[in-house]
Coordinates of C-alpha atoms in Angstrom, one line a residue:
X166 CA 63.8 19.2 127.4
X167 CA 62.6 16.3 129.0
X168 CA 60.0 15.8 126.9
X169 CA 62.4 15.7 123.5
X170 CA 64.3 12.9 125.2
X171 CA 61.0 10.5 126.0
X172 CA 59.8 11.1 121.8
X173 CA 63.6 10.0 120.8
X174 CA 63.4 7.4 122.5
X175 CA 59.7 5.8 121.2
X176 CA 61.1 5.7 117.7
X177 CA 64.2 4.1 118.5
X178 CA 62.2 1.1 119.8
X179 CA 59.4 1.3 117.2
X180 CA 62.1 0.6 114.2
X181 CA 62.5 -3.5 114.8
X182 CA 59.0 -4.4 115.7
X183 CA 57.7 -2.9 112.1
X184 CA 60.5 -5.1 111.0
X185 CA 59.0 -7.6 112.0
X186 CA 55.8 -7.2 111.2
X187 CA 56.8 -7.0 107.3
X188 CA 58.8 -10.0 107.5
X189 CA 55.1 -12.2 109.1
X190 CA 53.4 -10.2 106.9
X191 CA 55.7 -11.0 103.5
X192 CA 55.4 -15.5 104.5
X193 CA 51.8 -15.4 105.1
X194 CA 51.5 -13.6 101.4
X195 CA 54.2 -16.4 99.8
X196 CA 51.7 -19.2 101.6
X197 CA 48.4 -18.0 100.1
X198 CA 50.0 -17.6 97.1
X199 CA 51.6 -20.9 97.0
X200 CA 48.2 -22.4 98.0
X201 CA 45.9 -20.8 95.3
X202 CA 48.8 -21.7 92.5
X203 CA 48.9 -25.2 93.6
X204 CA 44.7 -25.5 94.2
X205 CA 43.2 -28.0 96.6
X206 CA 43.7 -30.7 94.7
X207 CA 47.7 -30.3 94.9
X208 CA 47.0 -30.3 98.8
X209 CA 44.4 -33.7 98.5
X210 CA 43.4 -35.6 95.3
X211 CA 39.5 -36.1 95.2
X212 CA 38.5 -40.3 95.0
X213 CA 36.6 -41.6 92.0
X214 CA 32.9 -41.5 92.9
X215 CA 30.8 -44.6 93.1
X216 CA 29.1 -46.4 89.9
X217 CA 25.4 -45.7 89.8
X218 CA 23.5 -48.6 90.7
X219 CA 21.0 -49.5 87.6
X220 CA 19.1 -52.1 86.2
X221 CA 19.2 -53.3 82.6
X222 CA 17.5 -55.4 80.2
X223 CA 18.0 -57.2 76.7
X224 CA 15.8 -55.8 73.8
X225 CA 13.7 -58.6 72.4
X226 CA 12.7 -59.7 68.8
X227 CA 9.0 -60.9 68.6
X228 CA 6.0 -60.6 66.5
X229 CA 4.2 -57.7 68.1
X230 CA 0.0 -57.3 67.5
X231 CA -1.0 -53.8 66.7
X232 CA -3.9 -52.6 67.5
X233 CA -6.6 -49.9 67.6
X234 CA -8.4 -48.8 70.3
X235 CA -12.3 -47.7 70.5
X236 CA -15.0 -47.4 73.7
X237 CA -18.0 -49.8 72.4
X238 CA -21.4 -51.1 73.7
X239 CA -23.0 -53.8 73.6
X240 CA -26.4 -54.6 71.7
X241 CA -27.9 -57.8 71.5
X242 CA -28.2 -59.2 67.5
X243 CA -31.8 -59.6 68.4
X244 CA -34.5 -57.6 70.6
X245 CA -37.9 -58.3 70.4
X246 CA -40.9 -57.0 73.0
X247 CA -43.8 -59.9 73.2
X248 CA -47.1 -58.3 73.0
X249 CA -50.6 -60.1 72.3
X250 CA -51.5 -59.8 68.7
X251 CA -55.4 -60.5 70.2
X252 CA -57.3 -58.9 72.6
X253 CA -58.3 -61.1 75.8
X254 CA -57.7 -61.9 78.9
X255 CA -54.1 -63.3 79.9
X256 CA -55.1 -66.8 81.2
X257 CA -51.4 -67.8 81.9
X258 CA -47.8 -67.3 81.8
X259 CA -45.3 -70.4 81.0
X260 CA -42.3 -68.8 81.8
X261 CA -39.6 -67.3 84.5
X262 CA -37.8 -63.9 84.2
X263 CA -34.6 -64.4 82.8
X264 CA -35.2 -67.5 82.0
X265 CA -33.2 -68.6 78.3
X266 CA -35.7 -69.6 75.9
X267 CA -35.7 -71.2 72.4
X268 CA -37.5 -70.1 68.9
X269 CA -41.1 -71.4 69.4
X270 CA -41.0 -72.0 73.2
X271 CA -44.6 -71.4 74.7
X272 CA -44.4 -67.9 76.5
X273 CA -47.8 -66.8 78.0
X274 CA -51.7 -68.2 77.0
X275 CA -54.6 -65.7 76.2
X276 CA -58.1 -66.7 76.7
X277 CA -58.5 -69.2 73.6
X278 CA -62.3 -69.4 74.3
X279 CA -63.8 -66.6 71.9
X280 CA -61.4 -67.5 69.6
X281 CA -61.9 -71.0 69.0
X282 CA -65.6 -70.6 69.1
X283 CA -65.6 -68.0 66.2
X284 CA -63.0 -70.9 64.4
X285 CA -66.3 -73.6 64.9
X286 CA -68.3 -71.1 63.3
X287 CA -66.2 -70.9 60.4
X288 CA -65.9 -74.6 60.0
X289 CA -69.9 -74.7 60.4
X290 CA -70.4 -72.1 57.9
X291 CA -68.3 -74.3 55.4
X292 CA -70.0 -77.5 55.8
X293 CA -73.1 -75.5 55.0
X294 CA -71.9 -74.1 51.7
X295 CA -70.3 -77.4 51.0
X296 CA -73.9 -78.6 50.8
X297 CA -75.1 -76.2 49.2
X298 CA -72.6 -76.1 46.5
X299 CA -73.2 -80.0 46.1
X300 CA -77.2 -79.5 45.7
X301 CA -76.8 -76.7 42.9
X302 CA -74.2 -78.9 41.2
X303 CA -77.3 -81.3 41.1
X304 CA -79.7 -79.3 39.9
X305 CA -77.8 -77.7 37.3
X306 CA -76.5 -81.4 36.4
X307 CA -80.0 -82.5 35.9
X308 CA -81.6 -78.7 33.8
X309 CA -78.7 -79.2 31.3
X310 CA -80.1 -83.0 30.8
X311 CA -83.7 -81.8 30.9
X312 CA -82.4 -78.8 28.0
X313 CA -81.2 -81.6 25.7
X314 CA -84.7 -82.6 25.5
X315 CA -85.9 -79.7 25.4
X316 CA -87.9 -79.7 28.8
X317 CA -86.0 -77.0 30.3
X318 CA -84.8 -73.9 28.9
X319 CA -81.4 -72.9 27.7
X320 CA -82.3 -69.6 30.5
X321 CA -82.8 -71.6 33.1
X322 CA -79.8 -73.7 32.8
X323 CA -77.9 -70.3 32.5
X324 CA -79.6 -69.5 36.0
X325 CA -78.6 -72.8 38.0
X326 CA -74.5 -72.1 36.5
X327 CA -74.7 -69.1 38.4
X328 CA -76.1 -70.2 41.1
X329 CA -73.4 -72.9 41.1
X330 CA -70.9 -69.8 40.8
X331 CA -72.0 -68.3 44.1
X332 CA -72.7 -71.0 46.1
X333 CA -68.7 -71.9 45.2
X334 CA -67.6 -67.8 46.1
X335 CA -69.5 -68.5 49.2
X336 CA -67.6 -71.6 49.9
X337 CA -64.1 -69.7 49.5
X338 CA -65.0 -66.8 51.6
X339 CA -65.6 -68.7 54.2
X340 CA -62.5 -70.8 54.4
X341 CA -60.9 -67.5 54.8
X342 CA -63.0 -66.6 57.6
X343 CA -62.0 -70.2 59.1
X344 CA -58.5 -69.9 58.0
X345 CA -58.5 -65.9 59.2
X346 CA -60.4 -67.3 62.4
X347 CA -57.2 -70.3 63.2
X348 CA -54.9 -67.9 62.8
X349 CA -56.4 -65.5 65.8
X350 CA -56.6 -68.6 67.7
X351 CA -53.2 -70.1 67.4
X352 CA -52.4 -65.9 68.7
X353 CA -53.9 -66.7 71.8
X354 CA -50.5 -69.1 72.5
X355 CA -47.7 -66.5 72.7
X356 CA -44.4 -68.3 71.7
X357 CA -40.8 -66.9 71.7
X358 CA -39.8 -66.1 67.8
X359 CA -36.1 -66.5 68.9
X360 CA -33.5 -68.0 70.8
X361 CA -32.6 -65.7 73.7
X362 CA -33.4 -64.6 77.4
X363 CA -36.3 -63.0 79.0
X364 CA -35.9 -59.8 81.4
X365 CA -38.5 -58.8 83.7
X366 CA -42.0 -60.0 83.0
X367 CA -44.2 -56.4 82.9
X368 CA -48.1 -57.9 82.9
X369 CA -48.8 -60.3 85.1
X370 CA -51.9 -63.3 84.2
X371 CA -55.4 -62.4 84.9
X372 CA -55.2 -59.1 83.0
X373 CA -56.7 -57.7 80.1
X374 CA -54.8 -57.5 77.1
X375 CA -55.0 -56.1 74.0
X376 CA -53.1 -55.3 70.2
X377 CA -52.8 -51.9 70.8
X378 CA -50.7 -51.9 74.5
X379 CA -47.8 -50.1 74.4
X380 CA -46.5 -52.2 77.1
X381 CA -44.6 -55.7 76.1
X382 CA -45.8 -58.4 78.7
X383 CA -41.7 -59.5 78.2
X384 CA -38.6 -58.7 76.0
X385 CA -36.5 -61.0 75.0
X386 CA -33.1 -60.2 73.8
X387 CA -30.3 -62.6 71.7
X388 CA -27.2 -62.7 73.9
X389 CA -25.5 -66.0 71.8
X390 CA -24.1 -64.3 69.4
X391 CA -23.9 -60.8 70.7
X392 CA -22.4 -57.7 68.8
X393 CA -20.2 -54.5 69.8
X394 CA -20.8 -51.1 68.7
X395 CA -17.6 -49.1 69.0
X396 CA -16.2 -45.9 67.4
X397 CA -13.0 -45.1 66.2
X398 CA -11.4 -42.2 64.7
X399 CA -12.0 -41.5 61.5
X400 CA -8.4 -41.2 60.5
X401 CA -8.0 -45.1 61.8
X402 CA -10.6 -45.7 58.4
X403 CA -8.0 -46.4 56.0
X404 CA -5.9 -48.7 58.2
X405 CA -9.3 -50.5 59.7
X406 CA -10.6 -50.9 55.5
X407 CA -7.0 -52.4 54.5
X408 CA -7.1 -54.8 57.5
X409 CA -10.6 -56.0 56.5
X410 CA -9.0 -56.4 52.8
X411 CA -6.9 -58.8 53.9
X412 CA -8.7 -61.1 55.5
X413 CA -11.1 -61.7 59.4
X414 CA -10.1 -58.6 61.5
X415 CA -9.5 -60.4 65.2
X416 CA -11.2 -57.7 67.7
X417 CA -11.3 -58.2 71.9
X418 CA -13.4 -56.8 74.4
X419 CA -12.0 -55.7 77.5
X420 CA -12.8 -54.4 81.0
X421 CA -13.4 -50.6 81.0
X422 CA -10.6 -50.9 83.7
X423 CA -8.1 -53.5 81.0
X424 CA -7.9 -55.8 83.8
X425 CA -9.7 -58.6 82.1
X426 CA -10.6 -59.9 78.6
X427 CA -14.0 -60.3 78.3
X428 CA -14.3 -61.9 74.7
X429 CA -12.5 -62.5 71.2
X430 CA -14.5 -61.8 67.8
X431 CA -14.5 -60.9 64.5
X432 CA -15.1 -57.7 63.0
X433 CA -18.2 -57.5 61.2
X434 CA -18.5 -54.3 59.3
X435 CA -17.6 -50.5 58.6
X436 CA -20.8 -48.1 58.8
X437 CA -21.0 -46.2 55.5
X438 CA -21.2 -42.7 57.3
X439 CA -18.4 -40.5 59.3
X440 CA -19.7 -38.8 61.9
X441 CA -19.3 -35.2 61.4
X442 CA -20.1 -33.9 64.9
X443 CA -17.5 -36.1 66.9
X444 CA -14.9 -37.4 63.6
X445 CA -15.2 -40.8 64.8
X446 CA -16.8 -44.2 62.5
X447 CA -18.6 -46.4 64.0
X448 CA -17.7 -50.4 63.5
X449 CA -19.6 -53.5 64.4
X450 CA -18.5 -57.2 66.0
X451 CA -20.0 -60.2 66.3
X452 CA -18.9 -62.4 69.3
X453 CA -19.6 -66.3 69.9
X454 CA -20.4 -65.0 73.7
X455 CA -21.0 -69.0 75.1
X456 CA -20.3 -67.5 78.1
X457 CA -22.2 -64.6 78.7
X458 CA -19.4 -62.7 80.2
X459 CA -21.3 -59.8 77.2
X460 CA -24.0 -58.0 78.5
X461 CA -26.4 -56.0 76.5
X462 CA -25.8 -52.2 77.3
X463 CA -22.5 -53.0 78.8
X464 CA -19.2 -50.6 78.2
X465 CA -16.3 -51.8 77.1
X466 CA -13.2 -51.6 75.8
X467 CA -12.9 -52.6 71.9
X468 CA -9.3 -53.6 70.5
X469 CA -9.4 -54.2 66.6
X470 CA -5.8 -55.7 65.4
X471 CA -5.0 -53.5 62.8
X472 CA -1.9 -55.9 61.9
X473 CA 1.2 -57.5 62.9
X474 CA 4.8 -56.5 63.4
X475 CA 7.3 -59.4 62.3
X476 CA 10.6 -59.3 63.8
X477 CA 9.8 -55.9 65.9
X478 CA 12.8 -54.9 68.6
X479 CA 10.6 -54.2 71.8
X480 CA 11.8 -52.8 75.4
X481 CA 10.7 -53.0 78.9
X482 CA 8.4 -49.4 78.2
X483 CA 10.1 -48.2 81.2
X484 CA 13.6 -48.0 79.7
X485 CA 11.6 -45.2 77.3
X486 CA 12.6 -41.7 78.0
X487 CA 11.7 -38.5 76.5
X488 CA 13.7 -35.5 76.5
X489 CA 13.6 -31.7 74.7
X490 CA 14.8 -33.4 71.1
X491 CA 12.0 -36.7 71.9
X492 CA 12.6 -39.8 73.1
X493 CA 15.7 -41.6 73.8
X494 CA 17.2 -44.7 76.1
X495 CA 20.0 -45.2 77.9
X496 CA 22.3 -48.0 77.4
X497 CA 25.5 -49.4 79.0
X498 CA 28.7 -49.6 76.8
X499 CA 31.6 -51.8 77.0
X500 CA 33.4 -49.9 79.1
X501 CA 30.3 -50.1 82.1
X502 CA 29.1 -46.5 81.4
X503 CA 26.2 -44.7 80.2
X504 CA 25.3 -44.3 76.8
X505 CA 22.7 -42.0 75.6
X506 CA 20.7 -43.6 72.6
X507 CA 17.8 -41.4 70.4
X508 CA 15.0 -43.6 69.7
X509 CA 12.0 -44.0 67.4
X510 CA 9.6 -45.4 69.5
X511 CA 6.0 -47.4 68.0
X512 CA 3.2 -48.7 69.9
X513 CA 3.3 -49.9 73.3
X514 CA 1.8 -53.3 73.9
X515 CA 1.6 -55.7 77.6
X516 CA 4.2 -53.1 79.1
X517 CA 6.7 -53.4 75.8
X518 CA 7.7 -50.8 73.5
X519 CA 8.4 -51.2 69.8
X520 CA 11.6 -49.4 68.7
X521 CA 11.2 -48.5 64.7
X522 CA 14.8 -46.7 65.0
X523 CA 18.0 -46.4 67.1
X524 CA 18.3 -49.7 68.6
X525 CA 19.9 -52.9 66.8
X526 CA 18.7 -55.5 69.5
X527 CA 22.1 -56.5 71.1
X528 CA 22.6 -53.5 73.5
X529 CA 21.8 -53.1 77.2
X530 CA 19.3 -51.1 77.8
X531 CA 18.8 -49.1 81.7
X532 CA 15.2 -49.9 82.7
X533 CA 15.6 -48.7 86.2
X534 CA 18.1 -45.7 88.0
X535 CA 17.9 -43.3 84.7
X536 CA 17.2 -40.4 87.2
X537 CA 21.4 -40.3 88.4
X538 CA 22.2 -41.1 84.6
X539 CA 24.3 -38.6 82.2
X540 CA 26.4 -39.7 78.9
X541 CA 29.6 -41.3 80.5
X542 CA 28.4 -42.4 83.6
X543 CA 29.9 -45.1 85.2
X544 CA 27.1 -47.9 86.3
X545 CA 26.8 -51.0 88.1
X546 CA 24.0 -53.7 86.9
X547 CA 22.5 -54.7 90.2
X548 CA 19.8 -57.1 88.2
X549 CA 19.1 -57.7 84.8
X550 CA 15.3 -57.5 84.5
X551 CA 15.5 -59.2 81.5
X552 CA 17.1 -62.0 83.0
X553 CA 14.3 -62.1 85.8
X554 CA 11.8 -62.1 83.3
X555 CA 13.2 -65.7 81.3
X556 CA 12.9 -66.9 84.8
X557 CA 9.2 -66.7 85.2

């Protein structure tokens, strides 16, 4: 009995706390849903974000070189090894290594003394026949004046005419022999046969040299002018062949590294076969070189102006982009905010890009902070590198 009372009583005092449990349970429901209806943004507006700092430049309108680019070596015009033409011993040598020398500039001295002896030999010879040929010119004066009286026979006259005949023969061989004989003399003075420098002197005086030595006592090579040997593809022919058609093709040497300009020439000619191995031509230019800054051998960098632009649109190269459809820039409206741009871009040239397409030279182009950019973003020009650049 008990027990039936206690249970009565539980359920009696279990009615108004459910109660109240459904009426917290019912508001915190209404709340949640009031708050997802509404969103945060009904609870706290979000600010406008900051403009992205960038920097921005004018496109410019100039005449803009175009040019093709080749790796080239030098080679001196002329090279030429000095070795004796005589054999003898090499009495002296009348220059220094490296030293610049001119066409006919004395070089070295071989022992003259065999030489000119054999030339008084052949002078001696010809006085000889000289006299000779003047006695039989006597004689056969007189037998035809002793035939006209009929002392001396029409034979014998005959005779003394040929004996005239050899007597001259004689004569001529010998001048060749003396002239043959001056010439091996004036060998033993070794003299430059052009204008250039000498390297490293390879036989030194008081040896024996001869005609057949395979080692030059000296080479001297042209460097004033000096040419460039440089390749370029052979798909660059046409535009290298039109250039050349319309008049002196400017080409400069550079540095391997571009960091300095060595020389400015002419282009001197096309070589009349394309390499088939590597599809490159080979061309050839003459430089002044007054300076020397061209070295025989040396590498460098060979830049042959193709033509010229006239009123190209160019851009700081960095403002260049390139994306999945190509290449593009960004530039700032009216309103302050990004605009994305699709460019054609040309050649690049001293950090400048030619635009062919998609630019008309009064916009504002982003050279720097493209990496926060998007179409519509709002930007703030912190410098105008343009502006910078008219400075300097």
């Amino acid at each position: 009995m008990t027990t039936i009372r206690t249970t009565a009583e539980s359920r009696k005092h279990r009615r108004p706390a459910l109660a109240a449990a459904t009426v917290v349970l019912v508001v915190a429901g209404v709340s949640a849903a009031s708050f997802w209806v509404a969103g945060p943004t009904a609870a706290a507006p979000t600010a406008v974000g900051p403009a992205v700092p960038v920097q921005v430049a004018l496109p410019s309108v100039q005449e803009v070189p175009v040019y093709l680019d080749g790796l080239g070596t030098v080679q001196a015009n002329y090279t030429v090894n000095i070795t004796p033409r005589v054999d003898g011993e090499l009495e002296s040598v009348q220059f220094t290594e490296g030293q610049e020398v001119k066409k006919g500039d004395l070089l070295a001295i071989i022992d003259p003394r065999p030489y000119q002896a054999a030339a008084d030999q052949a002078a001696a010879k010809i006085e000889q026949d000289q006299a000779d040929l003047a006695n039989a010119q006597y004689l056969l004066a007189k037998d035809e004046k002793l035939s006209q009286q009929q002392i001396v026979t029409q034979e014998a006259v005959e005779q003394q005419q040929s004996q005239v005949a050899s007597v001259t023969a004689q004569l001529a061989e010998d001048q060749a022999a003396k002239e043959a004989a001056d010439i091996s003399l004036s060998y033993t003075e070794i003299r430059s046969p052009i204008d250039g420098r000498t390297g490293i002197r390879r036989v030194d005086m008081g040896n024996q040299v001869h005609t057949t030595d395979a080692t030059p006592i000296v080479t001297i090579t042209q460097t004033q002018p000096i040419s460039v040997v440089s390749t370029l593809r052979e798909d660059d022919l046409s535009a290298v062949r039109d250039a050349m058609k319309s008049g002196p093709v400017e080409v400069i040497a550079l540095s391997m590294d571009r960091s300095r300009t060595l020389a400015t020439g002419m282009l001197s000619l096309i070589d009349n076969v394309i390499d088939q191995n590597s599809g490159t031509i080979r061309i050839k230019s003459t430089f002044e070189n007054g300076d020397d800054a061209l070295w025989p051998g040396q590498f460098v960098l060979l830049r042959v102006k193709q033509k010229t632009l006239h009123q190209a649109i160019t851009i700081p190269s960095s403002a260049l982009q390139r994306g999945a459809d190509g290449f593009f820039v960004y530039v700032v409206d009216g309103n302050g905010n990004a605009a994305f741009r699709k460019v054609t871009p040309g050649s690049t040239e001293n950090g400048r890009a030619v635009i062919t397409t998609g630019l008309t030279g009064n916009e504002q182009v982003v050279t720097a902070g493209q990496y926060r950019l998007d179409a519509g973003t709002h930007v703030s020009v912190q410098q105008s590198s343009f502006s910078a650049t008219q400075k300097e």
